[in-house]
PDB file of C-alpha atoms in Angstrom:
ATOM      1  CA  PHE K   1       5.392 -49.019 -65.660  1.00  0.00           C
ATOM      2  CA  THR K   2       6.639 -45.917 -67.140  1.00  0.00           C
ATOM      3  CA  LYS K   3       3.690 -43.971 -66.383  1.00  0.00           C
ATOM      4  CA  GLU K   4       4.591 -44.666 -62.880  1.00  0.00           C
ATOM      5  CA  GLY K   5       8.090 -43.509 -63.264  1.00  0.00           C
ATOM      6  CA  PHE K   6      10.080 -46.187 -63.692  1.00  0.00           C
ATOM      7  CA  TYR K   7      12.870 -46.179 -66.343  1.00  0.00           C
ATOM      8  CA  CYS K   8      14.470 -48.663 -68.668  1.00  0.00           C
ATOM      9  CA  ASN K   9      18.198 -48.198 -70.433  1.00  0.00           C
ATOM     10  CA  GLU K  10      16.884 -49.288 -73.567  1.00  0.00           C
ATOM     11  CA  PRO K  11      13.993 -48.772 -75.782  1.00  0.00           C
ATOM     12  CA  THR K  12      10.594 -50.214 -74.681  1.00  0.00           C
ATOM     13  CA  ASN K  13       9.244 -51.521 -78.179  1.00  0.00           C
ATOM     14  CA  THR K  14      12.073 -53.636 -78.123  1.00  0.00           C
ATOM     15  CA  LEU K  15      10.127 -55.670 -74.936  1.00  0.00           C
ATOM     16  CA  ALA K  16       8.536 -58.654 -77.624  1.00  0.00           C
ATOM     17  CA  PHE K  17      12.071 -59.193 -78.670  1.00  0.00           C
ATOM     18  CA  LYS K  18      14.499 -59.465 -75.388  1.00  0.00           C
ATOM     19  CA  PRO K  19      14.238 -59.116 -71.740  1.00  0.00           C
ATOM     20  CA  LEU K  20      14.598 -55.218 -70.174  1.00  0.00           C
ATOM     21  CA  LEU K  21      14.734 -54.138 -66.651  1.00  0.00           C
ATOM     22  CA  PHE K  22      12.783 -51.253 -65.344  1.00  0.00           C
ATOM     23  CA  GLN K  23      13.813 -49.200 -62.030  1.00  0.00           C
ATOM     24  CA  TYR K  24      12.104 -46.840 -60.034  1.00  0.00           C
ATOM     25  CA  LYS K  25      13.674 -46.424 -56.365  1.00  0.00           C
ATOM     26  CA  GLU K  26      13.406 -49.383 -54.321  1.00  0.00           C
ATOM     27  CA  SER K  27      11.612 -51.179 -57.077  1.00  0.00           C
ATOM     28  CA  THR K  28      13.159 -53.220 -59.664  1.00  0.00           C
ATOM     29  CA  VAL K  29      11.301 -55.209 -62.857  1.00  0.00           C
ATOM     30  CA  ARG K  30      12.701 -57.603 -65.025  1.00  0.00           C
ATOM     31  CA  THR K  31      11.117 -59.221 -67.935  1.00  0.00           C
ATOM     32  CA  ARG K  32      11.089 -62.459 -69.272  1.00  0.00           C
ATOM     33  CA  ILE K  33      10.632 -64.138 -72.365  1.00  0.00           C
ATOM     34  CA  ASP K  34      10.168 -68.501 -72.282  1.00  0.00           C
ATOM     35  CA  THR K  35       9.079 -70.674 -75.090  1.00  0.00           C
ATOM     36  CA  LEU K  36       6.486 -73.679 -74.436  1.00  0.00           C
ATOM     37  CA  ASN K  37       5.161 -75.223 -76.907  1.00  0.00           C
ATOM     38  CA  ASP K  38       7.265 -73.110 -79.330  1.00  0.00           C
ATOM     39  CA  ILE K  39       4.701 -70.290 -78.105  1.00  0.00           C
ATOM     40  CA  PRO K  40       6.887 -67.073 -76.528  1.00  0.00           C
ATOM     41  CA  VAL K  41       5.570 -66.494 -73.222  1.00  0.00           C
ATOM     42  CA  TYR K  42       6.405 -63.316 -71.126  1.00  0.00           C
ATOM     43  CA  SER K  43       6.492 -62.499 -67.674  1.00  0.00           C
ATOM     44  CA  MET K  44       7.667 -60.123 -65.561  1.00  0.00           C
ATOM     45  CA  GLU K  45      10.039 -60.402 -62.092  1.00  0.00           C
ATOM     46  CA  VAL K  46       8.910 -57.954 -59.431  1.00  0.00           C
ATOM     47  CA  TYR K  47      11.553 -57.145 -56.819  1.00  0.00           C
ATOM     48  CA  ARG K  48      11.110 -54.624 -53.985  1.00  0.00           C
ATOM     49  CA  LYS K  49      14.502 -54.176 -52.055  1.00  0.00           C
ATOM     50  CA  SER K  50      14.487 -53.527 -48.183  1.00  0.00           C
ATOM     51  CA  PHE K  51      17.382 -51.321 -47.211  1.00  0.00           C
ATOM     52  CA  PRO K  52      18.635 -51.308 -43.780  1.00  0.00           C
ATOM     53  CA  ALA K  53      17.736 -47.956 -41.145  1.00  0.00           C
ATOM     54  CA  PRO K  54      20.824 -45.361 -41.822  1.00  0.00           C
ATOM     55  CA  LYS K  55      21.460 -46.015 -37.834  1.00  0.00           C
ATOM     56  CA  ASP K  56      22.577 -49.518 -38.882  1.00  0.00           C
ATOM     57  CA  ILE K  57      24.991 -48.303 -41.236  1.00  0.00           C
ATOM     58  CA  HIS K  58      28.602 -48.491 -39.525  1.00  0.00           C
ATOM     59  CA  TYR K  59      30.729 -50.564 -41.868  1.00  0.00           C
ATOM     60  CA  ALA K  60      31.508 -50.746 -45.237  1.00  0.00           C
ATOM     61  CA  ASP K  61      30.479 -53.471 -45.806  1.00  0.00           C
ATOM     62  CA  ASP K  62      26.709 -51.999 -45.038  1.00  0.00           C
ATOM     63  CA  LEU K  63      26.799 -50.604 -48.518  1.00  0.00           C
ATOM     64  CA  LEU K  64      26.665 -54.062 -50.261  1.00  0.00           C
ATOM     65  CA  ALA K  65      22.839 -53.505 -49.636  1.00  0.00           C
ATOM     66  CA  PHE K  66      22.583 -51.024 -52.497  1.00  0.00           C
ATOM     67  CA  SER K  67      22.765 -52.546 -55.463  1.00  0.00           C
ATOM     68  CA  SER K  68      22.234 -49.825 -58.211  1.00  0.00           C
ATOM     69  CA  HIS K  69      22.260 -46.443 -58.667  1.00  0.00           C
ATOM     70  CA  GLU K  70      18.758 -45.739 -58.621  1.00  0.00           C
ATOM     71  CA  GLN K  71      18.488 -47.598 -55.044  1.00  0.00           C
ATOM     72  CA  LEU K  72      21.823 -45.286 -54.323  1.00  0.00           C
ATOM     73  CA  GLU K  73      19.593 -41.988 -55.131  1.00  0.00           C
ATOM     74  CA  TYR K  74      16.469 -42.963 -53.845  1.00  0.00           C
ATOM     75  CA  TYR K  75      18.284 -43.436 -50.357  1.00  0.00           C
ATOM     76  CA  PHE K  76      21.223 -41.050 -49.955  1.00  0.00           C
ATOM     77  CA  GLY K  77      19.867 -38.922 -52.145  1.00  0.00           C
ATOM     78  CA  LYS K  78      20.475 -37.437 -56.038  1.00  0.00           C
ATOM     79  CA  ASN K  79      22.855 -34.874 -54.879  1.00  0.00           C
ATOM     80  CA  ASN K  80      25.121 -37.260 -52.771  1.00  0.00           C
ATOM     81  CA  VAL K  81      25.359 -39.698 -55.638  1.00  0.00           C
ATOM     82  CA  LYS K  82      27.285 -38.837 -59.434  1.00  0.00           C
ATOM     83  CA  SER K  83      27.859 -40.850 -62.341  1.00  0.00           C
ATOM     84  CA  ASP K  84      31.556 -41.870 -63.672  1.00  0.00           C
ATOM     85  CA  ILE K  85      34.057 -43.219 -65.463  1.00  0.00           C
ATOM     86  CA  TYR K  86      36.499 -45.425 -63.584  1.00  0.00           C
ATOM     87  CA  TYR K  87      40.068 -46.213 -65.254  1.00  0.00           C
ATOM     88  CA  PHE K  88      41.367 -49.745 -64.463  1.00  0.00           C
ATOM     89  CA  SER K  89      44.312 -49.184 -67.388  1.00  0.00           C
ATOM     90  CA  GLU K  90      44.332 -46.589 -70.106  1.00  0.00           C
ATOM     91  CA  ASN K  91      42.771 -49.472 -72.208  1.00  0.00           C
ATOM     92  CA  GLU K  92      40.213 -50.696 -69.324  1.00  0.00           C
ATOM     93  CA  ILE K  93      37.357 -48.425 -67.982  1.00  0.00           C
ATOM     94  CA  ALA K  94      33.929 -48.670 -66.874  1.00  0.00           C
ATOM     95  CA  LYS K  95      31.113 -46.686 -66.032  1.00  0.00           C
ATOM     96  CA  CYS K  96      30.615 -46.191 -62.572  1.00  0.00           C
ATOM     97  CA  SER K  97      28.454 -44.392 -59.366  1.00  0.00           C
ATOM     98  CA  VAL K  98      30.292 -42.491 -56.451  1.00  0.00           C
ATOM     99  CA  LEU K  99      29.054 -42.123 -53.180  1.00  0.00           C
ATOM    100  CA  PHE K 100      30.046 -38.840 -51.629  1.00  0.00           C
ATOM    101  CA  LEU K 101      32.278 -37.600 -54.435  1.00  0.00           C
ATOM    102  CA  ASN K 102      35.379 -35.960 -53.108  1.00  0.00           C
ATOM    103  CA  THR K 103      34.706 -36.571 -49.640  1.00  0.00           C
ATOM    104  CA  ARG K 104      36.241 -38.814 -46.860  1.00  0.00           C
ATOM    105  CA  ARG K 105      32.973 -41.130 -47.185  1.00  0.00           C
ATOM    106  CA  GLN K 106      33.766 -41.630 -50.831  1.00  0.00           C
ATOM    107  CA  VAL K 107      32.788 -44.915 -52.023  1.00  0.00           C
ATOM    108  CA  VAL K 108      33.076 -46.383 -55.627  1.00  0.00           C
ATOM    109  CA  PHE K 109      30.651 -48.716 -56.983  1.00  0.00           C
ATOM    110  CA  ILE K 110      31.616 -50.721 -59.878  1.00  0.00           C
ATOM    111  CA  TRP K 111      28.624 -52.314 -62.036  1.00  0.00           C
ATOM    112  CA  LYS K 112      28.520 -55.747 -63.598  1.00  0.00           C
ATOM    113  CA  ASP K 113      25.710 -54.135 -65.718  1.00  0.00           C
ATOM    114  CA  GLU K 114      26.764 -51.215 -66.762  1.00  0.00           C
ATOM    115  CA  LEU K 115      24.222 -50.186 -68.724  1.00  0.00           C
ATOM    116  CA  ASN K 116      21.698 -50.444 -65.893  1.00  0.00           C
ATOM    117  CA  LYS K 117      23.765 -49.336 -63.058  1.00  0.00           C
ATOM    118  CA  CYS K 118      23.234 -52.083 -61.022  1.00  0.00           C
ATOM    119  CA  ARG K 119      24.751 -55.815 -59.805  1.00  0.00           C
ATOM    120  CA  ILE K 120      27.593 -54.464 -57.737  1.00  0.00           C
ATOM    121  CA  ALA K 121      31.361 -55.908 -59.491  1.00  0.00           C
ATOM    122  CA  HIS K 122      33.227 -54.209 -56.398  1.00  0.00           C
ATOM    123  CA  LEU K 123      33.320 -51.246 -54.313  1.00  0.00           C
ATOM    124  CA  LEU K 124      36.162 -49.235 -54.016  1.00  0.00           C
ATOM    125  CA  PHE K 125      37.212 -47.586 -50.613  1.00  0.00           C
ATOM    126  CA  GLY K 126      40.342 -45.311 -49.683  1.00  0.00           C
ATOM    127  CA  GLY K 127      43.615 -43.858 -51.862  1.00  0.00           C
ATOM    128  CA  GLN K 128      43.111 -41.578 -54.765  1.00  0.00           C
ATOM    129  CA  GLN K 129      40.754 -43.811 -57.417  1.00  0.00           C
ATOM    130  CA  LYS K 130      41.511 -43.494 -60.915  1.00  0.00           C
ATOM    131  CA  LEU K 131      37.704 -41.460 -61.788  1.00  0.00           C
ATOM    132  CA  GLU K 132      37.307 -39.082 -65.200  1.00  0.00           C
ATOM    133  CA  SER K 133      36.400 -36.274 -62.231  1.00  0.00           C
ATOM    134  CA  ALA K 134      39.274 -36.441 -60.783  1.00  0.00           C
ATOM    135  CA  MET K 135      41.345 -36.205 -63.152  1.00  0.00           C
ATOM    136  CA  GLU K 136      39.755 -33.585 -64.830  1.00  0.00           C
ATOM    137  CA  SER K 137      39.719 -31.758 -61.298  1.00  0.00           C
ATOM    138  CA  ASN K 138      43.119 -32.819 -59.910  1.00  0.00           C
ATOM    139  CA  ARG K 139      41.627 -32.400 -56.685  1.00  0.00           C
ATOM    140  CA  PHE K 140      42.957 -34.863 -53.782  1.00  0.00           C
ATOM    141  CA  VAL K 141      40.375 -36.420 -51.597  1.00  0.00           C
ATOM    142  CA  GLY K 142      41.717 -36.879 -47.814  1.00  0.00           C
ATOM    143  CA  GLU K 143      41.904 -40.206 -45.743  1.00  0.00           C
ATOM    144  CA  ASN K 144      38.763 -42.216 -46.152  1.00  0.00           C
ATOM    145  CA  SER K 145      36.932 -42.767 -43.373  1.00  0.00           C
ATOM    146  CA  TRP K 146      35.259 -46.135 -44.151  1.00  0.00           C
ATOM    147  CA  VAL K 147      36.150 -48.691 -41.617  1.00  0.00           C
ATOM    148  CA  PHE K 148      35.283 -52.531 -42.720  1.00  0.00           C
ATOM    149  CA  LYS K 149      33.637 -55.048 -40.203  1.00  0.00           C
ATOM    150  CA  SER K 150      36.797 -56.953 -40.185  1.00  0.00           C
ATOM    151  CA  GLY K 151      38.643 -54.011 -38.944  1.00  0.00           C
ATOM    152  CA  ILE K 152      40.534 -53.186 -42.218  1.00  0.00           C
ATOM    153  CA  ARG K 153      40.158 -49.215 -42.590  1.00  0.00           C
ATOM    154  CA  PRO K 154      42.242 -47.050 -45.355  1.00  0.00           C
ATOM    155  CA  GLY K 155      45.323 -45.300 -43.737  1.00  0.00           C
ATOM    156  CA  MET K 156      46.386 -48.126 -41.331  1.00  0.00           C
ATOM    157  CA  SER K 157      50.144 -48.960 -41.155  1.00  0.00           C
ATOM    158  CA  LEU K 158      51.336 -52.229 -42.194  1.00  0.00           C
ATOM    159  CA  MET K 159      52.050 -53.420 -38.936  1.00  0.00           C
ATOM    160  CA  GLU K 160      48.639 -52.767 -37.969  1.00  0.00           C
ATOM    161  CA  LEU K 161      46.840 -55.078 -40.312  1.00  0.00           C
ATOM    162  CA  ARG K 162      49.770 -57.736 -39.652  1.00  0.00           C
ATOM    163  CA  ARG K 163      48.683 -57.920 -36.195  1.00  0.00           C
ATOM    164  CA  LEU K 164      44.849 -57.767 -37.148  1.00  0.00           C
ATOM    165  CA  ASN K 165      45.421 -60.842 -39.536  1.00  0.00           C
ATOM    166  CA  GLY K 166      47.271 -62.745 -36.914  1.00  0.00           C
ATOM    167  CA  SER K 167      49.702 -64.064 -39.363  1.00  0.00           C
ATOM    168  CA  ASN K 168      51.997 -63.500 -41.983  1.00  0.00           C
ATOM    169  CA  PHE K 169      51.207 -63.003 -45.240  1.00  0.00           C
ATOM    170  CA  LYS K 170      52.265 -62.094 -49.045  1.00  0.00           C
ATOM    171  CA  PHE K 171      51.754 -59.321 -51.390  1.00  0.00           C
ATOM    172  CA  PHE K 172      53.245 -57.979 -54.651  1.00  0.00           C
ATOM    173  CA  GLY K 173      56.121 -55.944 -55.232  1.00  0.00           C
ATOM    174  CA  GLY K 174      57.264 -53.343 -57.617  1.00  0.00           C
ATOM    175  CA  ASN K 175      58.223 -56.345 -60.581  1.00  0.00           C
ATOM    176  CA  ALA K 176      54.553 -57.564 -60.566  1.00  0.00           C
ATOM    177  CA  ALA K 177      51.623 -56.465 -62.362  1.00  0.00           C
ATOM    178  CA  PHE K 178      49.301 -55.845 -59.665  1.00  0.00           C
ATOM    179  CA  SER K 179      52.212 -53.962 -57.431  1.00  0.00           C
ATOM    180  CA  GLY K 180      51.098 -53.807 -53.214  1.00  0.00           C
ATOM    181  CA  SER K 181      48.174 -56.135 -53.768  1.00  0.00           C
ATOM    182  CA  VAL K 182      47.768 -58.566 -51.198  1.00  0.00           C
ATOM    183  CA  VAL K 183      47.722 -61.872 -52.037  1.00  0.00           C
ATOM    184  CA  GLY K 184      44.195 -63.872 -51.598  1.00  0.00           C
ATOM    185  CA  GLY K 185      44.223 -67.040 -49.380  1.00  0.00           C
ATOM    186  CA  ALA K 186      46.533 -66.397 -47.032  1.00  0.00           C
ATOM    187  CA  GLU K 187      46.005 -67.891 -43.914  1.00  0.00           C
ATOM    188  CA  GLY K 188      44.809 -65.384 -40.742  1.00  0.00           C
ATOM    189  CA  ASN K 189      41.858 -64.244 -39.580  1.00  0.00           C
ATOM    190  CA  LEU K 190      41.046 -61.795 -42.662  1.00  0.00           C
ATOM    191  CA  ASN K 191      40.118 -62.756 -45.870  1.00  0.00           C
ATOM    192  CA  PHE K 192      41.755 -61.116 -48.813  1.00  0.00           C
ATOM    193  CA  LYS K 193      39.828 -62.407 -50.930  1.00  0.00           C
ATOM    194  CA  LYS K 194      36.798 -60.496 -50.079  1.00  0.00           C
ATOM    195  CA  GLU K 195      38.478 -57.559 -49.310  1.00  0.00           C
ATOM    196  CA  ASN K 196      41.407 -57.064 -51.681  1.00  0.00           C
ATOM    197  CA  VAL K 197      43.574 -54.825 -49.901  1.00  0.00           C
ATOM    198  CA  ILE K 198      46.457 -52.501 -51.930  1.00  0.00           C
ATOM    199  CA  LEU K 199      49.173 -51.294 -50.198  1.00  0.00           C
ATOM    200  CA  GLY K 200      50.750 -47.576 -50.478  1.00  0.00           C
ATOM    201  CA  CYS K 201      54.307 -47.124 -49.936  1.00  0.00           C
ATOM    202  CA  MET K 202      56.523 -44.022 -48.778  1.00  0.00           C
ATOM    203  CA  ASN K 203      59.966 -45.226 -49.233  1.00  0.00           C
ATOM    204  CA  CYS K 204      60.332 -48.165 -51.401  1.00  0.00           C
ATOM    205  CA  ASN K 205      61.713 -46.755 -54.757  1.00  0.00           C
ATOM    206  CA  ASP K 206      65.024 -48.981 -54.378  1.00  0.00           C
ATOM    207  CA  ASN K 207      66.356 -51.451 -57.154  1.00  0.00           C
ATOM    208  CA  ASN K 208      65.322 -54.241 -54.502  1.00  0.00           C
ATOM    209  CA  PHE K 209      61.752 -53.515 -53.714  1.00  0.00           C
ATOM    210  CA  SER K 210      60.976 -52.976 -57.678  1.00  0.00           C
ATOM    211  CA  SER K 211      62.708 -55.859 -58.598  1.00  0.00           C
ATOM    212  CA  SER K 212      60.800 -58.187 -56.323  1.00  0.00           C
ATOM    213  CA  THR K 213      57.842 -60.170 -57.234  1.00  0.00           C
ATOM    214  CA  LEU K 214      56.556 -61.317 -53.528  1.00  0.00           C
ATOM    215  CA  ILE K 215      57.248 -60.122 -50.655  1.00  0.00           C
ATOM    216  CA  SER K 216      56.307 -61.261 -46.856  1.00  0.00           C
ATOM    217  CA  ALA K 217      54.618 -58.761 -44.675  1.00  0.00           C
ATOM    218  CA  ASP K 218      57.296 -59.923 -41.969  1.00  0.00           C
ATOM    219  CA  ASP K 219      60.024 -59.306 -44.295  1.00  0.00           C
ATOM    220  CA  ALA K 220      58.798 -55.384 -45.152  1.00  0.00           C
ATOM    221  CA  LEU K 221      58.297 -54.653 -41.541  1.00  0.00           C
ATOM    222  CA  ALA K 222      62.175 -55.983 -40.919  1.00  0.00           C
ATOM    223  CA  ASP K 223      63.360 -54.053 -43.981  1.00  0.00           C
ATOM    224  CA  GLN K 224      61.547 -50.769 -42.037  1.00  0.00           C
ATOM    225  CA  ARG K 225      59.148 -50.055 -45.035  1.00  0.00           C
ATOM    226  CA  ILE K 226      56.951 -47.580 -44.454  1.00  0.00           C
ATOM    227  CA  LEU K 227      53.501 -49.599 -45.887  1.00  0.00           C
ATOM    228  CA  PHE K 228      49.900 -48.742 -45.536  1.00  0.00           C
ATOM    229  CA  VAL K 229      46.617 -49.221 -46.791  1.00  0.00           C
ATOM    230  CA  LEU K 230      46.206 -47.287 -49.753  1.00  0.00           C
ATOM    231  CA  SER K 231      42.644 -48.955 -50.878  1.00  0.00           C
ATOM    232  CA  VAL K 232      40.226 -51.480 -50.599  1.00  0.00           C
ATOM    233  CA  ALA K 233      37.921 -53.329 -53.171  1.00  0.00           C
ATOM    234  CA  LEU K 234      34.926 -55.039 -51.777  1.00  0.00           C
ATOM    235  CA  ASN K 235      33.573 -57.894 -53.041  1.00  0.00           C
ATOM    236  CA  PRO K 236      30.357 -58.641 -52.932  1.00  0.00           C
ATOM    237  CA  TYR K 237      28.956 -62.132 -51.059  1.00  0.00           C
ATOM    238  CA  ASN K 238      26.287 -63.083 -53.853  1.00  0.00           C
ATOM    239  CA  ASP K 239      24.588 -61.992 -57.053  1.00  0.00           C
ATOM    240  CA  HIS K 240      21.388 -61.925 -57.611  1.00  0.00           C
ATOM    241  CA  PRO K 241      20.026 -61.420 -61.375  1.00  0.00           C
ATOM    242  CA  ILE K 242      17.311 -58.846 -60.160  1.00  0.00           C
ATOM    243  CA  GLU K 243      19.236 -56.761 -57.788  1.00  0.00           C
TER     244      GLU K 243
END
């Protein structure tokens, strides 16, 4: 496999002791070690990914088809995919891949398997994402242009989001740990668990907002709050062990 161009992020001489993952373009190989009658049995799972045609990639959801850094580089080109570090907080960071860095089409891929940079945990769209490269350059990225199949898009107003959902919903206020995040499980047309929306606000510096834990969209609109979709975290539909 290594002679054919596959790479592995762990020493291949450990193959006899633990499972390894080999990746190359659209192909992935995962080794397995089982035991049969106290005898070790070694096997390999070979997976070859089929990708959508470029003309069929219209929505943010379509990017869930790419489940590794290697696949992103193969499909979109190495120049369009960068390795980076994402800061969830000062103490929680994650290795990530960024597609179309510093453009309106920027997408941050957070991986469940950071070592092999594969298996999507979240896709992050919009807002000023807390990337190490962005903090070092202090570069401002314009409004994100990705649109979701549901109709959600970064930058849309709270009123548009409320109309799209067709029902009231709540989001965390300034007195909550996840201020601006829309509460999942609300009634309506949108699935806020799959598409975790985080709202930004242009006039929420008063004590009333900062002391609130939960705020309804209808109350915020009645108070003439200027809220908008700052960013969206898209969660995958499934978790294939190889993909």
